[in-house]
Short mmCIF file of C-alpha atoms in Angstrom, two decimals:
data_model
loop_
_atom_site.label_atom_id
_atom_site.label_comp_id
_atom_site.label_asym_id
_atom_site.label_seq_id
_atom_site.Cartn_x
_atom_site.Cartn_y
_atom_site.Cartn_z
CA GLN A 15 -14.21 14.50 1.84
CA VAL A 16 -10.18 13.38 1.96
CA GLN A 17 -8.90 12.74 -1.71
CA LEU A 18 -5.63 12.49 -3.04
CA VAL A 19 -4.91 13.00 -7.01
CA GLN A 20 -2.05 12.52 -8.84
CA SER A 21 -0.24 13.54 -11.32
CA GLY A 22 -1.27 11.76 -14.90
CA ALA A 23 0.88 9.05 -17.06
CA GLU A 24 4.71 9.66 -17.75
CA VAL A 25 6.79 7.66 -20.67
CA GLU A 26 10.31 8.13 -20.00
CA LYS A 27 13.89 7.08 -21.85
CA PRO A 28 15.92 5.01 -19.84
CA GLY A 29 18.04 6.90 -17.59
CA ALA A 30 15.79 9.65 -17.59
CA SER A 31 14.09 10.29 -13.97
CA VAL A 32 10.27 11.36 -13.37
CA LYS A 33 8.06 13.05 -11.28
CA VAL A 34 4.99 12.23 -9.58
CA SER A 35 2.96 14.71 -8.23
CA CYS A 36 -0.43 14.18 -4.74
CA LYS A 37 -2.84 16.88 -4.51
CA ALA A 38 -4.42 16.55 -0.90
CA SER A 39 -8.05 17.94 -0.17
CA GLY A 40 -9.98 17.66 2.59
CA TYR A 41 -7.98 16.93 5.47
CA THR A 42 -5.11 18.86 7.96
CA PHE A 43 -2.60 17.90 5.27
CA GLY A 44 -0.02 18.45 8.27
CA SER A 45 -0.95 15.74 10.57
CA TYR A 46 -0.17 12.54 8.06
CA GLY A 47 2.08 11.57 5.98
CA VAL A 48 2.33 9.71 2.98
CA SER A 49 3.77 6.54 1.36
CA TRP A 50 4.68 5.89 -2.14
CA VAL A 51 4.08 2.09 -3.30
CA ARG A 52 4.58 1.06 -6.84
CA GLN A 53 2.73 -2.34 -8.88
CA ALA A 54 4.53 -3.58 -11.73
CA PRO A 55 2.43 -5.17 -13.97
CA GLY A 56 0.83 -7.94 -12.96
CA GLN A 57 2.66 -7.93 -9.99
CA GLY A 58 2.42 -7.53 -5.70
CA LEU A 59 2.39 -3.97 -4.35
CA GLU A 60 6.18 -2.69 -3.00
CA TRP A 61 6.32 0.53 -1.18
CA MET A 62 9.35 2.65 -1.57
CA GLY A 63 9.34 5.13 1.40
CA TRP A 64 7.04 7.68 3.36
CA ILE A 65 7.51 11.71 4.57
CA SER A 66 5.86 13.42 6.74
CA ALA A 67 3.87 16.09 6.20
CA TYR A 68 4.17 17.78 9.36
CA ASN A 69 8.18 17.82 8.64
CA GLY A 70 9.72 16.17 6.01
CA ASN A 71 11.30 13.51 7.01
CA THR A 72 11.71 10.71 5.17
CA ASN A 73 11.79 6.98 5.45
CA TYR A 74 13.41 5.78 1.90
CA ALA A 75 12.85 1.27 1.46
CA GLN A 76 16.58 0.23 1.36
CA LYS A 77 15.95 -0.63 -2.43
CA PHE A 78 15.19 3.08 -3.66
CA GLN A 79 17.95 4.53 -0.96
CA GLY A 80 20.73 7.24 -3.35
CA ARG A 81 17.65 6.77 -6.36
CA VAL A 82 14.21 8.24 -5.07
CA THR A 83 13.53 11.93 -3.47
CA MET A 84 10.09 12.10 -1.41
CA THR A 85 9.19 15.94 -1.28
CA THR A 86 6.33 18.05 0.27
CA ASP A 87 5.02 21.25 -0.66
CA THR A 88 2.87 22.37 2.55
CA SER A 89 1.08 25.35 0.40
CA THR A 90 -0.08 23.76 -1.94
CA THR A 91 -1.03 20.28 0.01
CA THR A 92 1.49 18.86 -2.59
CA ALA A 93 3.54 15.44 -2.44
CA TYR A 94 6.27 14.49 -4.33
CA MET A 95 8.08 11.59 -5.46
CA GLU A 96 10.89 11.84 -7.66
CA LEU A 97 13.09 8.65 -9.11
CA ARG A 98 15.74 8.93 -11.47
CA SER A 99 18.28 6.51 -13.18
CA LEU A 100 14.65 4.82 -14.69
CA THR A 101 15.23 1.71 -16.02
CA SER A 102 12.29 -0.35 -17.75
CA ASP A 103 12.07 -2.36 -14.48
CA ASP A 104 10.69 0.76 -12.89
CA THR A 105 7.46 0.83 -15.36
CA ALA A 106 5.07 0.53 -12.95
CA VAL A 107 1.67 2.32 -11.33
CA TYR A 108 3.07 4.69 -9.01
CA TYR A 109 0.65 5.44 -6.34
CA CYS A 110 0.25 7.72 -2.98
CA ALA A 111 -1.70 7.09 -0.06
CA ARG A 112 -2.58 8.45 3.49
CA GLY A 113 -0.84 7.35 6.86
CA ASN A 114 1.42 6.80 8.93
CA GLY A 115 1.57 3.02 8.88
CA HIS A 116 -1.27 1.81 7.65
CA HIS A 117 -3.11 4.36 4.35
CA ASP A 118 -6.51 4.95 4.96
CA TYR A 119 -6.99 6.93 1.49
CA TRP A 120 -5.08 5.93 -2.10
CA GLY A 121 -5.04 8.31 -4.79
CA GLN A 122 -5.56 6.97 -8.37
CA GLY A 123 -2.28 5.96 -9.44
CA THR A 124 -0.37 7.58 -12.36
CA LEU A 125 1.43 4.80 -14.56
CA VAL A 126 5.50 5.32 -15.49
CA THR A 127 6.54 3.63 -18.87
CA VAL A 128 9.93 3.00 -19.47
CA SER A 129 10.56 2.60 -23.03
CA SER A 130 13.51 3.56 -25.46
CA ASP B 6 14.03 -5.72 6.09
CA ILE B 7 11.02 -7.30 8.04
CA GLN B 8 9.81 -9.87 5.34
CA MET B 9 5.78 -10.53 4.60
CA THR B 10 4.81 -13.46 3.39
CA GLN B 11 1.24 -14.78 2.61
CA SER B 12 -0.36 -17.88 1.96
CA PRO B 13 -1.38 -19.41 0.12
CA SER B 14 -1.18 -17.29 -3.27
CA THR B 15 -4.27 -17.94 -5.12
CA LEU B 16 -7.19 -19.63 -3.27
CA SER B 17 -10.32 -20.64 -4.99
CA ALA B 18 -14.13 -20.33 -3.29
CA SER B 19 -17.25 -20.40 -3.79
CA VAL B 20 -19.65 -17.32 -2.63
CA GLY B 21 -21.23 -18.83 1.26
CA ASP B 22 -17.94 -20.43 2.19
CA ARG B 23 -15.35 -19.22 4.93
CA VAL B 24 -11.36 -17.93 3.94
CA THR B 25 -8.92 -17.66 5.69
CA ILE B 26 -5.64 -15.80 4.96
CA THR B 27 -2.60 -15.82 6.74
CA CYS B 28 0.45 -13.61 7.07
CA ARG B 29 3.09 -13.95 9.17
CA ALA B 30 6.49 -11.58 9.57
CA SER B 31 9.95 -12.56 9.61
CA GLN B 32 9.95 -10.35 12.79
CA TYR B 33 8.28 -9.83 15.58
CA ILE B 34 6.03 -7.05 14.32
CA SER B 35 3.69 -6.40 17.76
CA ALA B 36 -0.22 -5.81 15.49
CA TRP B 37 1.27 -3.10 13.78
CA LEU B 38 0.06 -5.45 10.52
CA ALA B 39 -2.86 -3.23 8.06
CA TRP B 40 -4.80 -5.57 5.56
CA TYR B 41 -5.49 -4.53 1.88
CA GLN B 42 -8.36 -6.11 -0.59
CA GLN B 43 -7.73 -4.88 -4.27
CA LYS B 44 -9.40 -5.06 -7.31
CA PRO B 45 -7.98 -4.96 -11.45
CA GLY B 46 -7.34 -1.27 -11.77
CA LYS B 47 -8.34 0.09 -8.63
CA ALA B 48 -6.17 1.56 -5.23
CA PRO B 49 -6.10 -0.75 -2.55
CA LYS B 50 -8.38 -0.51 -0.26
CA LEU B 51 -7.58 -0.50 3.76
CA LEU B 52 -9.70 -2.96 5.26
CA ILE B 53 -7.89 -3.60 8.50
CA HIS B 54 -5.24 -1.83 10.94
CA GLN B 55 -3.73 -3.18 14.16
CA ALA B 56 -3.90 -6.46 12.93
CA SER B 57 -7.88 -6.80 13.92
CA ARG B 58 -9.17 -3.33 14.40
CA LEU B 59 -12.13 -3.02 11.28
CA GLU B 60 -11.83 0.12 9.16
CA SER B 61 -14.94 2.04 9.35
CA GLY B 62 -17.31 1.36 6.84
CA VAL B 63 -15.83 -1.51 5.91
CA PRO B 64 -18.35 -5.19 6.15
CA SER B 65 -18.38 -7.03 9.76
CA ARG B 66 -17.72 -10.52 7.63
CA PHE B 67 -14.21 -9.60 7.35
CA SER B 68 -11.68 -9.67 10.55
CA GLY B 69 -8.19 -10.41 11.68
CA SER B 70 -5.84 -11.65 14.77
CA GLY B 71 -2.85 -12.34 15.03
CA SER B 72 0.35 -10.85 16.76
CA GLY B 73 3.65 -11.29 16.86
CA THR B 74 4.15 -13.10 14.08
CA GLU B 75 1.17 -14.73 12.26
CA PHE B 76 -2.11 -12.87 11.34
CA THR B 77 -5.13 -14.34 9.48
CA LEU B 78 -7.33 -12.07 7.73
CA THR B 79 -10.44 -14.35 7.87
CA ILE B 80 -14.04 -13.76 5.82
CA SER B 81 -17.03 -15.48 7.46
CA SER B 82 -19.15 -16.08 3.96
CA LEU B 83 -17.99 -14.52 0.80
CA GLN B 84 -20.05 -12.12 -1.04
CA PRO B 85 -19.52 -11.58 -4.48
CA ASP B 86 -18.19 -8.30 -4.33
CA ASP B 87 -14.99 -9.86 -2.15
CA PHE B 88 -12.84 -11.79 -5.67
CA ALA B 89 -9.71 -10.00 -5.70
CA THR B 90 -6.54 -9.77 -4.16
CA TYR B 91 -5.93 -9.34 -0.32
CA TYR B 92 -2.34 -7.91 0.40
CA CYS B 93 -0.59 -7.71 4.45
CA GLN B 94 1.78 -5.08 5.13
CA HIS B 95 3.35 -4.44 8.37
CA TYR B 96 4.30 -0.75 10.17
CA ASN B 97 6.77 -2.09 12.55
CA GLY B 98 9.19 1.11 12.75
CA TYR B 99 10.77 2.84 10.06
CA LEU B 100 10.59 0.52 6.42
CA TRP B 101 7.02 -1.17 6.25
CA THR B 102 6.91 -4.10 3.45
CA PHE B 103 3.53 -5.33 1.59
CA GLY B 104 3.05 -9.28 1.50
CA GLN B 105 3.61 -10.62 -2.16
CA GLY B 106 -0.70 -10.83 -2.52
CA THR B 107 -3.11 -13.68 -1.83
CA LYS B 108 -5.54 -14.09 -5.14
CA VAL B 109 -9.72 -15.33 -3.70
CA GLU B 110 -10.95 -16.81 -6.97
CA VAL B 111 -14.42 -18.54 -8.41
CA LYS B 112 -14.25 -22.37 -7.76
#
């Protein structure tokens, strides 16, 4: 069965970087892209960007351009999202989600807390 | 960027009610629209894609319609398991966005 399993919760200081992983299984990794979506406490869903697992092409939301990097490792069928220059506004649950537009499978979410 | 506006933000309803949620796009997006259900502490669940295509395993009381800039999600007879927050998401072009969400609560 399709599964996306994310890395565990992180606590970071302001100005630091965080890298979240998303291990995919149960399907042909290169056939689907992966989006990263975040949700601040009590807030809605925010699309951050998408990466093709086929060729590594990326599309980033304008808000995150220059501060986010999405990568994949096809040998381990894992997607990664790195966010730099963290502030308290980046405290959120970060989700990876499979899809090339709509998203049919989601990871369990990774809580990233930014606090001094 | 294309903005997605959902209405209402909160909806109070009873079991058995017919519920309709609207999502408007700031630009033409054809039928490139999905609907998700999210419960507290859980990842979103895909309900509908391409505006009206029901995802496998989703109950038939859920339906979607619309194209262009105006879309609706309808629950024909609200069930206890349907109290949740619903989001639309467009995927026209290369930059996608979610609506702000509609919380369906118990009346």
